[in-house]
């Protein structure tokens, strides 16, 4: 079975290296905004749990454990984003070197 053919759609995308770098940087920034929102929500959960006087120690420890797991996942994602940003910076540096060598 072959790939379906959709008429009148041209998959040609014409972007240059600068556009690619900008799109990659935007993707990192959007991921960071999403992670910031997750961190904010987890902080609000902790505040709500502490303000609620009906919770006992076991409930607080359960909430703390859940928040801890989520924040560990956020940290893992931050590490991956740092790797991605490092690769983007390498692309930028290589592009600057190529442009510099062209003008010499």
Coordinates of C-alpha atoms in Angstrom, one line a residue:
X1 CA 0.0 0.0 0.0
X2 CA 1.4 3.4 -1.0
X3 CA 1.3 6.7 0.6
X4 CA -2.0 8.6 0.1
X5 CA -1.9 11.4 -2.4
X6 CA -3.5 14.6 -1.4
X7 CA -4.1 17.0 -4.3
X8 CA -3.2 20.6 -4.3
X9 CA -0.8 20.4 -1.4
X10 CA 2.8 21.1 -2.1
X11 CA 5.1 20.0 0.7
X12 CA 7.9 22.3 -0.4
X13 CA 9.2 24.4 2.4
X14 CA 11.6 27.1 1.6
X15 CA 13.5 28.4 4.7
X16 CA 17.1 29.3 5.1
X17 CA 19.5 28.5 7.9
X18 CA 18.7 31.6 9.9
X19 CA 15.0 30.7 9.8
X20 CA 15.8 27.2 11.1
X21 CA 17.8 28.6 13.9
X22 CA 15.1 31.0 14.9
X23 CA 12.5 28.3 14.8
X24 CA 14.6 26.1 17.0
X25 CA 15.2 28.9 19.5
X26 CA 11.4 29.6 19.5
X27 CA 10.7 25.9 20.2
X28 CA 13.1 25.9 23.2
X29 CA 11.5 29.1 24.5
X30 CA 8.0 27.6 24.2
X31 CA 9.1 24.5 26.0
X32 CA 10.5 26.6 28.7
X33 CA 7.2 28.5 29.1
X34 CA 5.4 25.2 29.4
X35 CA 7.8 24.0 32.1
X36 CA 7.5 27.2 33.9
X37 CA 3.7 26.8 34.0
X38 CA 4.1 23.2 35.3
X39 CA 6.4 24.5 38.1
X40 CA 3.9 27.2 38.9
X41 CA 1.1 24.8 39.2
X42 CA 3.1 22.5 41.4
X43 CA 3.9 25.4 43.7
X44 CA 0.2 26.3 43.9
X45 CA -0.6 22.6 44.8
X46 CA 1.9 22.8 47.7
X47 CA 0.5 26.1 48.9
X48 CA -3.0 24.8 48.7
X49 CA -2.1 21.7 50.7
X50 CA -0.4 23.7 53.4
X51 CA -3.3 26.2 53.7
X52 CA -5.8 23.4 54.0
X53 CA -6.0 22.6 57.7
X54 CA -7.8 19.3 57.2
X55 CA -4.8 17.5 55.8
X56 CA -2.8 15.1 57.9
X57 CA 0.9 14.3 57.7
X58 CA 0.3 11.3 55.4
X59 CA -1.7 13.4 52.9
X60 CA 1.1 16.1 52.9
X61 CA 3.7 13.4 52.3
X62 CA 1.7 11.9 49.4
X63 CA 1.3 15.4 47.8
X64 CA 5.0 16.1 48.4
X65 CA 5.9 12.8 46.7
X66 CA 3.8 13.6 43.7
X67 CA 5.2 17.0 43.4
X68 CA 8.7 15.6 43.7
X69 CA 8.2 13.2 40.9
X70 CA 6.8 15.9 38.6
X71 CA 9.7 18.3 39.4
X72 CA 12.2 15.5 38.6
X73 CA 10.6 15.1 35.2
X74 CA 10.8 18.8 34.7
X75 CA 14.5 18.7 35.6
X76 CA 15.0 15.9 33.0
X77 CA 13.3 17.9 30.4
X78 CA 15.4 21.0 31.3
X79 CA 18.5 18.9 30.8
X80 CA 17.3 17.8 27.3
X81 CA 16.5 21.4 26.5
X82 CA 20.0 22.5 27.5
X83 CA 21.4 19.9 25.1
X84 CA 19.2 21.2 22.4
X85 CA 20.2 24.7 23.1
X86 CA 23.9 23.7 23.0
X87 CA 23.4 22.2 19.6
X88 CA 21.6 25.3 18.4
X89 CA 24.5 27.5 19.7
X90 CA 26.9 25.2 17.8
X91 CA 24.9 25.9 14.6
X92 CA 25.1 29.6 15.2
X93 CA 28.8 29.5 15.9
X94 CA 29.5 27.4 12.7
X95 CA 27.3 29.8 10.7
X96 CA 29.3 32.8 12.0
X97 CA 32.6 31.1 11.2
X98 CA 31.4 30.4 7.6
X99 CA 30.2 34.0 7.2
X100 CA 33.5 35.4 8.6
X101 CA 35.6 33.2 6.3
X102 CA 33.5 34.3 3.3
X103 CA 34.4 38.0 4.0
X104 CA 38.1 37.5 4.5

